[in-house]
Amino acid sequence: AQGEPVYTYNSPTAPDTVKRGDYRLVKEVPTELSEDSQETERVLLEGVEFQLINSSANAVVSPETGELVEPGDVVCTITTDENGLASTRNARANGWDLPEGWSGALAYGTYTVHEVIPDDVAADFKARYGYDLIAVPDWKATISEEGQYDNPVLVNNHIPQTPLRIVKIDSETGRQIPLQCSFKLIDSAG
């Protein structure tokens, strides 16, 4: 019994490579230099954490754990250093490093950036500056190029303030009179 000839083709094998990039940001909080001054000081915060959450349609591998992360779950957490910089490339501040052979921490896709202020960072800031830290709203970041490492995003807290407007009105004309003075608000304790 004679069979039909079989032709085979050996295609070259190439590893499946994931295109990757990195992400960074700077965390600052403006604070007043003194009660009498309207000037502000930029405080760069150390120890603030930012979770990068998978907002893409597909699962990605976490550079932090090496495990597959489904959409809606945390891919990795980056932490600000003494200069307020948080980066997927900062192994010392993050406590994790890129797996061997990876060109960047984040696979192509969209990520939600979620700020987490640890209790000790919040307490230290309140003790030193007298303000509560409030996490900023989440935002989206996209990795779309191999080796992407854009300029850092500035994450800027605004200290909550109660707006107060004082207007002096002329009782006869009803017109506003410019105030050439300043006010100091005090609480019931003086």
N, CA and C atoms as an extended XYZ file, in Angstrom:
570
Properties=species:S:1:pos:R:3:atomname:S:1:resname:S:1:resid:I:1 pbc="F F F"
N         0.849       -1.167        0.000 N   ALA     1
C         0.000        0.000        0.000 CA  ALA     1
C         0.882        1.214        0.000 C   ALA     1
N         0.636        1.974       -1.008 N   GLN     2
C         1.435        3.181       -1.147 CA  GLN     2
C         0.579        4.371       -0.735 C   GLN     2
N         1.134        5.249        0.153 N   GLY     3
C         0.382        6.407        0.634 CA  GLY     3
C         0.741        7.662       -0.136 C   GLY     3
N         0.054        8.689        0.218 N   GLU     4
C         0.317        9.984       -0.409 CA  GLU     4
C         1.555       10.605        0.218 C   GLU     4
N         2.313       11.385       -0.570 N   PRO     5
C         3.488       12.041        0.017 CA  PRO     5
C         3.054       13.123        1.015 C   PRO     5
N         3.822       13.285        2.067 N   VAL     6
C         3.550       14.305        3.087 CA  VAL     6
C         4.694       15.303        3.053 C   VAL     6
N         4.346       16.572        2.963 N   TYR     7
C         5.344       17.633        2.949 CA  TYR     7
C         5.269       18.364        4.288 C   TYR     7
N         6.392       18.636        4.854 N   THR     8
C         6.423       19.370        6.129 CA  THR     8
C         7.257       20.629        5.966 C   THR     8
N         6.964       21.581        6.811 N   TYR     9
C         7.701       22.845        6.812 CA  TYR     9
C         8.013       23.179        8.258 C   TYR     9
N         9.257       23.397        8.566 N   ASN    10
C         9.659       23.770        9.929 CA  ASN    10
C         9.812       25.286        9.986 C   ASN    10
N         8.870       25.925       10.617 N   SER    11
C         8.959       27.373       10.733 CA  SER    11
C         9.878       27.719       11.895 C   SER    11
N        10.593       28.840       11.773 N   PRO    12
C        11.458       29.230       12.886 CA  PRO    12
C        10.601       29.613       14.095 C   PRO    12
N        11.102       29.325       15.253 N   THR    13
C        10.373       29.705       16.463 CA  THR    13
C        10.968       30.994       17.014 C   THR    13
N        10.088       31.881       17.410 N   ALA    14
C        10.501       33.149       18.011 CA  ALA    14
C         9.731       33.294       19.310 C   ALA    14
N        10.397       33.746       20.348 N   PRO    15
C         9.681       33.901       21.615 CA  PRO    15
C         8.593       34.957       21.487 C   PRO    15
N         7.511       34.741       22.192 N   ASP    16
C         6.418       35.708       22.231 CA  ASP    16
C         6.875       36.851       23.133 C   ASP    16
N         7.047       38.029       22.569 N   THR    17
C         7.533       39.150       23.373 CA  THR    17
C         6.408       40.144       23.623 C   THR    17
N         6.319       40.592       24.841 N   VAL    18
C         5.329       41.588       25.231 CA  VAL    18
C         6.004       42.940       25.198 C   VAL    18
N         5.368       43.880       24.541 N   LYS    19
C         5.908       45.236       24.503 CA  LYS    19
C         5.577       45.901       25.836 C   LYS    19
N         6.591       46.582       26.400 N   ARG    20
C         6.445       47.123       27.744 CA  ARG    20
C         6.991       48.550       27.846 C   ARG    20
N         6.526       49.248       28.863 N   GLY    21
C         7.006       50.580       29.186 CA  GLY    21
C         6.981       50.785       30.687 C   GLY    21
N         7.326       51.980       31.109 N   ASP    22
C         7.360       52.300       32.538 CA  ASP    22
C         6.556       53.560       32.811 C   ASP    22
N         6.302       53.819       34.082 N   TYR    23
C         5.492       54.961       34.489 CA  TYR    23
C         6.148       55.614       35.704 C   TYR    23
N         6.021       56.948       35.771 N   ARG    24
C         6.556       57.670       36.932 CA  ARG    24
C         5.711       58.899       37.212 C   ARG    24
N         5.812       59.365       38.455 N   LEU    25
C         5.082       60.553       38.887 CA  LEU    25
C         5.835       61.207       40.034 C   LEU    25
N         5.483       62.454       40.327 N   VAL    26
C         6.045       63.185       41.467 CA  VAL    26
C         4.878       63.644       42.328 C   VAL    26
N         4.961       63.377       43.621 N   LYS    27
C         3.909       63.746       44.571 CA  LYS    27
C         4.348       64.962       45.366 C   LYS    27
N         3.555       66.040       45.296 N   GLU    28
C         3.858       67.234       46.080 CA  GLU    28
C         2.582       67.780       46.707 C   GLU    28
N         2.782       68.496       47.805 N   VAL    29
C         1.677       69.165       48.485 CA  VAL    29
C         2.129       70.590       48.786 C   VAL    29
N         1.421       71.594       48.268 N   PRO    30
C         1.789       72.969       48.617 CA  PRO    30
C         1.285       73.299       50.023 C   PRO    30
N         2.130       73.907       50.828 N   THR    31
C         1.742       74.324       52.177 CA  THR    31
C         2.159       75.777       52.383 C   THR    31
N         1.459       76.465       53.279 N   GLU    32
C         1.802       77.850       53.578 CA  GLU    32
C         3.087       77.888       54.396 C   GLU    32
N         3.959       78.849       54.074 N   LEU    33
C         5.213       78.976       54.814 CA  LEU    33
C         4.976       79.458       56.239 C   LEU    33
N         4.016       80.363       56.407 N   SER    34
C         3.674       80.840       57.749 CA  SER    34
C         2.255       81.380       57.718 C   SER    34
N         1.699       81.634       58.893 N   GLU    35
C         0.334       82.166       58.972 CA  GLU    35
C         0.235       83.556       58.356 C   GLU    35
N         1.318       84.336       58.430 N   ASP    36
C         1.296       85.711       57.947 CA  ASP    36
C         1.626       85.817       56.460 C   ASP    36
N         2.073       84.752       55.868 N   SER    37
C         2.533       84.788       54.481 CA  SER    37
C         1.547       84.070       53.576 C   SER    37
N         1.429       84.561       52.350 N   GLN    38
C         0.605       83.872       51.367 CA  GLN    38
C         1.467       83.029       50.435 C   GLN    38
N         2.770       82.977       50.718 N   GLU    39
C         3.669       82.158       49.915 CA  GLU    39
C         3.520       80.698       50.321 C   GLU    39
N         3.784       79.822       49.362 N   THR    40
C         3.677       78.403       49.654 CA  THR    40
C         5.012       77.707       49.452 C   THR    40
N         5.150       76.597       50.142 N   GLU    41
C         6.320       75.742       50.017 CA  GLU    41
C         5.846       74.448       49.370 C   GLU    41
N         6.612       73.927       48.425 N   ARG    42
C         6.286       72.645       47.807 CA  ARG    42
C         6.919       71.540       48.644 C   ARG    42
N         6.092       70.697       49.228 N   VAL    43
C         6.577       69.585       50.022 CA  VAL    43
C         6.495       68.323       49.162 C   VAL    43
N         7.652       67.706       48.916 N   LEU    44
C         7.705       66.466       48.155 CA  LEU    44
C         7.596       65.318       49.158 C   LEU    44
N         6.564       64.514       49.014 N   LEU    45
C         6.264       63.500       50.029 CA  LEU    45
C         6.901       62.156       49.742 C   LEU    45
N         7.503       61.594       50.760 N   GLU    46
C         8.079       60.249       50.694 CA  GLU    46
C         7.105       59.253       51.321 C   GLU    46
N         7.021       58.057       50.729 N   GLY    47
C         6.247       56.974       51.322 CA  GLY    47
C         4.809       56.868       50.868 C   GLY    47
N         4.370       57.737       49.944 N   VAL    48
C         3.007       57.641       49.419 CA  VAL    48
C         2.985       56.541       48.356 C   VAL    48
N         1.954       55.724       48.379 N   GLU    49
C         1.862       54.594       47.456 CA  GLU    49
C         0.849       54.882       46.355 C   GLU    49
N         1.146       54.366       45.165 N   PHE    50
C         0.237       54.478       44.033 CA  PHE    50
C         0.046       53.096       43.439 C   PHE    50
N        -1.190       52.623       43.462 N   GLN    51
C        -1.507       51.328       42.876 CA  GLN    51
C        -1.791       51.524       41.394 C   GLN    51
N        -1.205       50.689       40.556 N   LEU    52
C        -1.492       50.694       39.126 CA  LEU    52
C        -2.435       49.516       38.882 C   LEU    52
N        -3.668       49.843       38.506 N   ILE    53
C        -4.738       48.862       38.370 CA  ILE    53
C        -4.980       48.581       36.892 C   ILE    53
N        -5.074       47.320       36.527 N   ASN    54
C        -5.294       46.922       35.141 CA  ASN    54
C        -6.665       47.403       34.665 C   ASN    54
N        -6.676       48.342       33.718 N   SER    55
C        -7.924       48.851       33.147 CA  SER    55
C        -8.081       48.412       31.697 C   SER    55
N        -7.257       47.487       31.250 N   SER    56
C        -7.342       46.964       29.888 CA  SER    56
C        -8.348       45.815       29.847 C   SER    56
N        -8.658       45.369       28.640 N   ALA    57
C        -9.620       44.278       28.469 CA  ALA    57
C        -9.017       42.918       28.810 C   ALA    57
N        -7.688       42.802       28.759 N   ASN    58
C        -7.030       41.515       28.966 CA  ASN    58
C        -6.185       41.513       30.234 C   ASN    58
N        -5.912       40.319       30.714 N   ALA    59
C        -5.043       40.157       31.879 CA  ALA    59
C        -3.602       40.484       31.486 C   ALA    59
N        -2.806       40.951       32.459 N   VAL    60
C        -1.386       41.240       32.265 CA  VAL    60
C        -0.607       40.584       33.404 C   VAL    60
N         0.685       40.429       33.216 N   VAL    61
C         1.521       39.844       34.262 CA  VAL    61
C         2.068       40.969       35.139 C   VAL    61
N         1.996       40.788       36.439 N   SER    62
C         2.490       41.775       37.392 CA  SER    62
C         4.011       41.701       37.486 C   SER    62
N         4.698       42.854       37.381 N   PRO    63
C         6.137       42.840       37.578 CA  PRO    63
C         6.508       42.620       39.039 C   PRO    63
N         5.572       42.897       39.925 N   GLU    64
C         5.817       42.789       41.364 CA  GLU    64
C         5.713       41.344       41.854 C   GLU    64
N         4.708       40.608       41.346 N   THR    65
C         4.464       39.251       41.836 CA  THR    65
C         4.756       38.166       40.797 C   THR    65
N         4.790       38.551       39.511 N   GLY    66
C         4.977       37.573       38.440 CA  GLY    66
C         3.713       36.804       38.114 C   GLY    66
N         2.604       37.178       38.728 N   GLU    67
C         1.337       36.479       38.504 CA  GLU    67
C         0.460       37.230       37.513 C   GLU    67
N        -0.465       36.514       36.894 N   LEU    68
C        -1.411       37.091       35.951 CA  LEU    68
C        -2.430       37.933       36.718 C   LEU    68
N        -2.673       39.158       36.238 N   VAL    69
C        -3.586       40.086       36.911 CA  VAL    69
C        -4.749       40.399       35.969 C   VAL    69
N        -5.943       40.092       36.414 N   GLU    70
C        -7.154       40.315       35.624 CA  GLU    70
C        -7.521       41.804       35.617 C   GLU    70
N        -8.326       42.242       34.638 N   PRO    71
C        -8.800       43.629       34.623 CA  PRO    71
C        -9.502       43.983       35.942 C   PRO    71
N        -9.200       45.173       36.457 N   GLY    72
C        -9.783       45.639       37.713 CA  GLY    72
C        -8.941       45.334       38.934 C   GLY    72
N        -7.897       44.525       38.768 N   ASP    73
C        -7.039       44.177       39.901 CA  ASP    73
C        -5.720       44.958       39.860 C   ASP    73
N        -5.041       45.026       41.005 N   VAL    74
C        -3.790       45.776       41.122 CA  VAL    74
C        -2.654       45.009       40.452 C   VAL    74
N        -1.981       45.682       39.506 N   VAL    75
C        -0.846       45.092       38.794 CA  VAL    75
C         0.414       45.228       39.646 C   VAL    75
N         0.644       46.438       40.169 N   CYS    76
C         1.798       46.683       41.034 CA  CYS    76
C         1.563       47.965       41.816 C   CYS    76
N         2.387       48.174       42.817 N   THR    77
C         2.330       49.389       43.633 CA  THR    77
C         3.694       50.052       43.572 C   THR    77
N         3.685       51.373       43.276 N   ILE    78
C         4.930       52.144       43.290 CA  ILE    78
C         4.867       53.117       44.464 C   ILE    78
N         6.022       53.418       45.044 N   THR    79
C         6.093       54.221       46.263 CA  THR    79
C         7.033       55.404       46.051 C   THR    79
N         6.640       56.571       46.550 N   THR    80
C         7.474       57.763       46.392 CA  THR    80
C         8.727       57.665       47.255 C   THR    80
N         9.834       58.177       46.710 N   ASP    81
C        11.097       58.212       47.452 CA  ASP    81
C        11.254       59.567       48.140 C   ASP    81
N        12.436       59.853       48.664 N   GLU    82
C        12.680       61.102       49.399 CA  GLU    82
C        12.520       62.351       48.538 C   GLU    82
N        12.506       62.199       47.208 N   ASN    83
C        12.303       63.329       46.292 CA  ASN    83
C        10.875       63.401       45.769 C   ASN    83
N         9.974       62.598       46.352 N   GLY    84
C         8.582       62.592       45.926 CA  GLY    84
C         8.348       61.826       44.634 C   GLY    84
N         9.385       61.151       44.115 N   LEU    85
C         9.288       60.444       42.839 CA  LEU    85
C         8.887       58.989       43.063 C   LEU    85
N         7.860       58.568       42.345 N   ALA    86
C         7.462       57.155       42.325 CA  ALA    86
C         7.612       56.683       40.889 C   ALA    86
N         8.250       55.538       40.709 N   SER    87
C         8.523       55.027       39.370 CA  SER    87
C         8.529       53.509       39.380 C   SER    87
N         8.095       52.934       38.268 N   THR    88
C         8.169       51.481       38.146 CA  THR    88
C         9.613       51.022       38.037 C   THR    88
N        10.553       51.950       37.884 N   ARG    89
C        11.979       51.609       37.797 CA  ARG    89
C        12.715       51.752       39.126 C   ARG    89
N        12.038       52.178       40.193 N   ASN    90
C        12.701       52.454       41.465 CA  ASN    90
C        12.571       51.252       42.413 C   ASN    90
N        13.451       50.277       42.242 N   ALA    91
C        13.396       49.047       43.040 CA  ALA    91
C        13.569       49.327       44.533 C   ALA    91
N        14.425       50.296       44.886 N   ARG    92
C        14.685       50.585       46.295 CA  ARG    92
C        13.420       51.074       47.002 C   ARG    92
N        12.703       52.015       46.395 N   ALA    93
C        11.497       52.558       47.028 CA  ALA    93
C        10.327       51.577       46.963 C   ALA    93
N        10.226       50.825       45.871 N   ASN    94
C         9.085       49.928       45.673 CA  ASN    94
C         9.216       48.618       46.440 C   ASN    94
N        10.443       48.159       46.639 N   GLY    95
C        10.639       46.862       47.269 CA  GLY    95
C        10.549       45.705       46.288 C   GLY    95
N        10.508       45.989       45.005 N   TRP    96
C        10.520       44.953       43.968 CA  TRP    96
C        11.258       45.490       42.753 C   TRP    96
N        11.753       44.593       41.929 N   ASP    97
C        12.517       44.958       40.738 CA  ASP    97
C        11.919       44.254       39.530 C   ASP    97
N        12.252       44.744       38.341 N   LEU    98
C        11.763       44.121       37.111 CA  LEU    98
C        12.253       42.683       36.995 C   LEU    98
N        11.394       41.792       36.548 N   PRO    99
C        11.864       40.428       36.274 CA  PRO    99
C        12.917       40.443       35.160 C   PRO    99
N        13.811       39.488       35.197 N   GLU   100
C        14.898       39.405       34.216 CA  GLU   100
C        14.330       39.310       32.802 C   GLU   100
N        14.904       40.104       31.902 N   GLY   101
C        14.505       40.082       30.504 CA  GLY   101
C        13.368       41.022       30.148 C   GLY   101
N        12.768       41.665       31.135 N   TRP   102
C        11.677       42.602       30.853 CA  TRP   102
C        12.255       43.954       30.473 C   TRP   102
N        11.687       44.593       29.438 N   SER   103
C        12.153       45.920       29.020 CA  SER   103
C        11.478       47.031       29.813 C   SER   103
N        10.385       46.735       30.490 N   GLY   104
C         9.655       47.700       31.302 CA  GLY   104
C         8.697       46.941       32.201 C   GLY   104
N         8.124       47.635       33.163 N   ALA   105
C         7.266       46.974       34.145 CA  ALA   105
C         5.851       46.728       33.647 C   ALA   105
N         5.365       47.594       32.760 N   LEU   106
C         3.955       47.543       32.389 CA  LEU   106
C         3.772       47.156       30.929 C   LEU   106
N         2.922       46.162       30.691 N   ALA   107
C         2.587       45.759       29.327 CA  ALA   107
C         1.729       46.847       28.685 C   ALA   107
N         1.756       46.894       27.353 N   TYR   108
C         0.887       47.829       26.648 CA  TYR   108
C        -0.510       47.748       27.238 C   TYR   108
N        -1.119       48.893       27.468 N   GLY   109
C        -2.483       48.902       27.981 CA  GLY   109
C        -2.771       50.146       28.775 C   GLY   109
N        -3.942       50.147       29.375 N   THR   110
C        -4.398       51.279       30.179 CA  THR   110
C        -4.454       50.853       31.634 C   THR   110
N        -4.041       51.771       32.493 N   TYR   111
C        -3.991       51.507       33.930 CA  TYR   111
C        -4.677       52.651       34.662 C   TYR   111
N        -5.365       52.316       35.742 N   THR   112
C        -5.917       53.329       36.637 CA  THR   112
C        -4.889       53.531       37.738 C   THR   112
N        -4.551       54.793       38.012 N   VAL   113
C        -3.591       55.115       39.069 CA  VAL   113
C        -4.396       55.541       40.292 C   VAL   113
N        -4.195       54.825       41.404 N   HIS   114
C        -4.950       55.046       42.636 CA  HIS   114
C        -3.981       55.348       43.778 C   HIS   114
N        -4.139       56.524       44.389 N   GLU   115
C        -3.253       56.940       45.479 CA  GLU   115
C        -3.696       56.339       46.809 C   GLU   115
N        -2.712       55.843       47.559 N   VAL   116
C        -2.944       55.321       48.915 CA  VAL   116
C        -1.968       56.037       49.838 C   VAL   116
N        -2.500       56.758       50.819 N   ILE   117
C        -1.649       57.479       51.771 CA  ILE   117
C        -1.572       56.653       53.052 C   ILE   117
N        -0.413       56.039       53.333 N   PRO   118
C        -0.281       55.252       54.569 CA  PRO   118
C        -0.515       56.118       55.806 C   PRO   118
N        -1.047       55.500       56.852 N   ASP   119
C        -1.379       56.231       58.081 CA  ASP   119
C        -0.183       56.965       58.663 C   ASP   119
N         1.016       56.339       58.647 N   ASP   120
C         2.189       56.988       59.237 CA  ASP   120
C         2.604       58.226       58.440 C   ASP   120
N         2.453       58.197       57.119 N   VAL   121
C         2.782       59.360       56.281 CA  VAL   121
C         1.790       60.487       56.571 C   VAL   121
N         0.517       60.148       56.667 N   ALA   122
C        -0.513       61.153       56.960 CA  ALA   122
C        -0.298       61.779       58.333 C   ALA   122
N         0.024       60.952       59.337 N   ALA   123
C         0.234       61.456       60.702 CA  ALA   123
C         1.461       62.360       60.772 C   ALA   123
N         2.554       61.966       60.116 N   ASP   124
C         3.764       62.797       60.097 CA  ASP   124
C         3.501       64.139       59.430 C   ASP   124
N         2.768       64.122       58.324 N   PHE   125
C         2.471       65.369       57.612 CA  PHE   125
C         1.598       66.286       58.464 C   PHE   125
N         0.579       65.715       59.102 N   LYS   126
C        -0.313       66.513       59.968 CA  LYS   126
C         0.467       67.115       61.127 C   LYS   126
N         1.361       66.350       61.745 N   ALA   127
C         2.146       66.845       62.872 CA  ALA   127
C         3.070       67.979       62.443 C   ALA   127
N         3.639       67.862       61.264 N   ARG   128
C         4.607       68.866       60.821 CA  ARG   128
C         3.965       70.107       60.224 C   ARG   128
N         2.883       69.924       59.433 N   TYR   129
C         2.300       71.052       58.696 CA  TYR   129
C         0.902       71.432       59.151 C   TYR   129
N         0.262       70.600       59.974 N   GLY   130
C        -1.055       70.936       60.498 CA  GLY   130
C        -2.211       70.681       59.546 C   GLY   130
N        -1.979       69.952       58.468 N   TYR   131
C        -3.026       69.673       57.486 CA  TYR   131
C        -3.231       68.173       57.341 C   TYR   131
N        -4.465       67.800       57.010 N   ASP   132
C        -4.757       66.412       56.664 CA  ASP   132
C        -4.445       66.207       55.198 C   ASP   132
N        -3.882       65.064       54.885 N   LEU   133
C        -3.659       64.699       53.488 CA  LEU   133
C        -4.888       63.955       52.972 C   LEU   133
N        -5.329       64.322       51.802 N   ILE   134
C        -6.463       63.655       51.178 CA  ILE   134
C        -5.983       63.128       49.835 C   ILE   134
N        -6.237       61.852       49.563 N   ALA   135
C        -5.811       61.253       48.298 CA  ALA   135
C        -6.492       61.956       47.125 C   ALA   135
N        -5.750       62.116       46.040 N   VAL   136
C        -6.318       62.728       44.834 CA  VAL   136
C        -7.212       61.712       44.135 C   VAL   136
N        -8.134       62.175       43.293 N   PRO   137
C        -8.984       61.230       42.546 CA  PRO   137
C        -8.140       60.366       41.597 C   PRO   137
N        -8.636       59.173       41.315 N   ASP   138
C        -7.958       58.266       40.387 CA  ASP   138
C        -7.884       58.892       38.991 C   ASP   138
N        -6.882       58.457       38.212 N   TRP   139
C        -6.774       58.879       36.821 CA  TRP   139
C        -6.223       57.714       36.007 C   TRP   139
N        -6.261       57.870       34.685 N   LYS   140
C        -5.814       56.812       33.779 CA  LYS   140
C        -4.437       57.139       33.212 C   LYS   140
N        -3.667       56.091       32.977 N   ALA   141
C        -2.357       56.204       32.314 CA  ALA   141
C        -2.307       55.098       31.263 C   ALA   141
N        -1.678       55.397       30.137 N   THR   142
C        -1.605       54.427       29.048 CA  THR   142
C        -0.155       54.169       28.661 C   THR   142
N         0.177       52.903       28.511 N   ILE   143
C         1.478       52.497       27.985 CA  ILE   143
C         1.216       52.056       26.550 C   ILE   143
N         1.823       52.749       25.581 N   SER   144
C         1.508       52.468       24.178 CA  SER   144
C         2.735       52.341       23.286 C   SER   144
N         3.931       52.451       23.870 N   GLU   145
C         5.152       52.338       23.072 CA  GLU   145
C         6.182       51.491       23.815 C   GLU   145
N         6.941       50.724       23.063 N   GLU   146
C         8.031       49.939       23.647 CA  GLU   146
C         9.032       50.897       24.282 C   GLU   146
N         9.392       50.633       25.524 N   GLY   147
C        10.369       51.470       26.225 CA  GLY   147
C         9.817       52.802       26.700 C   GLY   147
N         8.513       53.006       26.641 N   GLN   148
C         7.915       54.285       27.044 CA  GLN   148
C         8.286       54.613       28.487 C   GLN   148
N         8.714       55.857       28.697 N   TYR   149
C         9.025       56.351       30.048 CA  TYR   149
C         8.856       57.860       29.997 C   TYR   149
N         7.599       58.293       29.966 N   ASP   150
C         7.268       59.701       29.811 CA  ASP   150
C         7.769       60.525       30.994 C   ASP   150
N         7.791       61.850       30.796 N   ASN   151
C         8.120       62.751       31.900 CA  ASN   151
C         7.161       62.484       33.050 C   ASN   151
N         7.611       62.705       34.281 N   PRO   152
C         6.745       62.390       35.417 CA  PRO   152
C         5.481       63.246       35.454 C   PRO   152
N         4.385       62.622       35.832 N   VAL   153
C         3.123       63.315       36.060 CA  VAL   153
C         3.229       63.991       37.423 C   VAL   153
N         2.811       65.247       37.538 N   LEU   154
C         2.832       65.945       38.818 CA  LEU   154
C         1.506       65.711       39.523 C   LEU   154
N         1.572       65.056       40.670 N   VAL   155
C         0.381       64.792       41.478 CA  VAL   155
C         0.395       65.811       42.600 C   VAL   155
N        -0.517       66.760       42.528 N   ASN   156
C        -0.493       67.918       43.388 CA  ASN   156
C        -1.738       67.959       44.256 C   ASN   156
N        -1.562       67.773       45.550 N   ASN   157
C        -2.686       67.909       46.478 CA  ASN   157
C        -3.005       69.374       46.669 C   ASN   157
N        -4.246       69.618       46.861 N   HIS   158
C        -4.672       70.955       47.271 CA  HIS   158
C        -5.231       70.798       48.670 C   HIS   158
N        -4.650       71.540       49.597 N   ILE   159
C        -5.110       71.468       50.979 CA  ILE   159
C        -6.529       72.033       51.012 C   ILE   159
N        -7.489       71.280       51.574 N   PRO   160
C        -8.859       71.773       51.611 CA  PRO   160
C        -8.946       73.087       52.380 C   PRO   160
N        -9.642       74.019       51.791 N   GLN   161
C        -9.815       75.321       52.433 CA  GLN   161
C       -11.280       75.725       52.292 C   GLN   161
N       -11.759       76.467       53.252 N   THR   162
C       -13.103       77.002       53.168 CA  THR   162
C       -13.007       78.383       52.549 C   THR   162
N       -13.624       78.572       51.386 N   PRO   163
C       -13.527       79.897       50.766 CA  PRO   163
C       -14.307       80.932       51.572 C   PRO   163
N       -13.696       82.068       51.735 N   LEU   164
C       -14.320       83.157       52.467 CA  LEU   164
C       -14.065       84.432       51.678 C   LEU   164
N       -15.114       85.155       51.414 N   ARG   165
C       -14.974       86.407       50.678 CA  ARG   165
C       -15.596       87.509       51.524 C   ARG   165
N       -14.806       88.520       51.794 N   ILE   166
C       -15.281       89.658       52.577 CA  ILE   166
C       -15.388       90.850       51.636 C   ILE   166
N       -16.568       91.449       51.619 N   VAL   167
C       -16.818       92.586       50.726 CA  VAL   167
C       -17.388       93.729       51.569 C   VAL   167
N       -16.839       94.916       51.358 N   LYS   168
C       -17.352       96.098       52.038 CA  LYS   168
C       -18.229       96.851       51.040 C   LYS   168
N       -19.475       97.157       51.445 N   ILE   169
C       -20.439       97.827       50.575 CA  ILE   169
C       -20.803       99.176       51.194 C   ILE   169
N       -20.778      100.202       50.365 N   ASP   170
C       -21.202      101.537       50.802 CA  ASP   170
C       -22.706      101.489       51.044 C   ASP   170
N       -23.151      101.901       52.248 N   SER   171
C       -24.562      101.800       52.602 CA  SER   171
C       -25.451      102.757       51.806 C   SER   171
N       -24.895      103.857       51.314 N   GLU   172
C       -25.710      104.819       50.560 CA  GLU   172
C       -25.772      104.482       49.078 C   GLU   172
N       -24.628      104.131       48.485 N   THR   173
C       -24.601      103.874       47.036 CA  THR   173
C       -24.802      102.400       46.696 C   THR   173
N       -24.531      101.512       47.643 N   GLY   174
C       -24.639      100.078       47.377 CA  GLY   174
C       -23.463       99.536       46.575 C   GLY   174
N       -22.465      100.382       46.365 N   ARG   175
C       -21.286       99.959       45.598 CA  ARG   175
C       -20.233       99.337       46.504 C   ARG   175
N       -19.499       98.438       45.885 N   GLN   176
C       -18.413       97.784       46.608 CA  GLN   176
C       -17.259       98.761       46.795 C   GLN   176
N       -16.683       98.747       48.002 N   ILE   177
C       -15.537       99.591       48.324 CA  ILE   177
C       -14.325       98.677       48.460 C   ILE   177
N       -13.229       98.986       47.738 N   PRO   178
C       -12.033       98.139       47.863 CA  PRO   178
C       -11.504       98.159       49.297 C   PRO   178
N       -11.145       96.995       49.788 N   LEU   179
C       -10.591       96.884       51.138 CA  LEU   179
C        -9.071       96.972       51.053 C   LEU   179
N        -8.493       97.869       51.786 N   GLN   180
C        -7.038       98.016       51.841 CA  GLN   180
C        -6.529       97.481       53.166 C   GLN   180
N        -6.966       96.295       53.506 N   CYS   181
C        -6.564       95.712       54.781 CA  CYS   181
C        -6.542       94.189       54.657 C   CYS   181
N        -6.089       93.548       55.697 N   SER   182
C        -6.107       92.087       55.734 CA  SER   182
C        -6.778       91.653       57.022 C   SER   182
N        -7.192       90.400       57.062 N   PHE   183
C        -7.876       89.860       58.222 CA  PHE   183
C        -7.157       88.616       58.704 C   PHE   183
N        -7.259       88.365       59.995 N   LYS   184
C        -6.748       87.140       60.567 CA  LYS   184
C        -7.904       86.445       61.266 C   LYS   184
N        -8.206       85.233       60.856 N   LEU   185
C        -9.293       84.494       61.472 CA  LEU   185
C        -8.739       83.668       62.624 C   LEU   185
N        -9.466       83.704       63.745 N   ILE   186
C        -9.057       82.923       64.896 CA  ILE   186
C       -10.218       82.063       65.351 C   ILE   186
N        -9.918       81.002       66.060 N   ASP   187
C       -10.986       80.140       66.557 CA  ASP   187
C       -11.448       80.645       67.923 C   ASP   187
N       -12.357       79.925       68.544 N   SER   188
C       -12.949       80.373       69.824 CA  SER   188
C       -11.917       80.456       70.939 C   SER   188
N       -10.783       79.768       70.789 N   ALA   189
C        -9.747       79.805       71.812 CA  ALA   189
C        -8.847       81.017       71.658 C   ALA   189
N        -9.036       81.785       70.597 N   GLY   190
C        -8.257       83.003       70.421 CA  GLY   190
C        -7.148       82.833       69.472 C   GLY   190
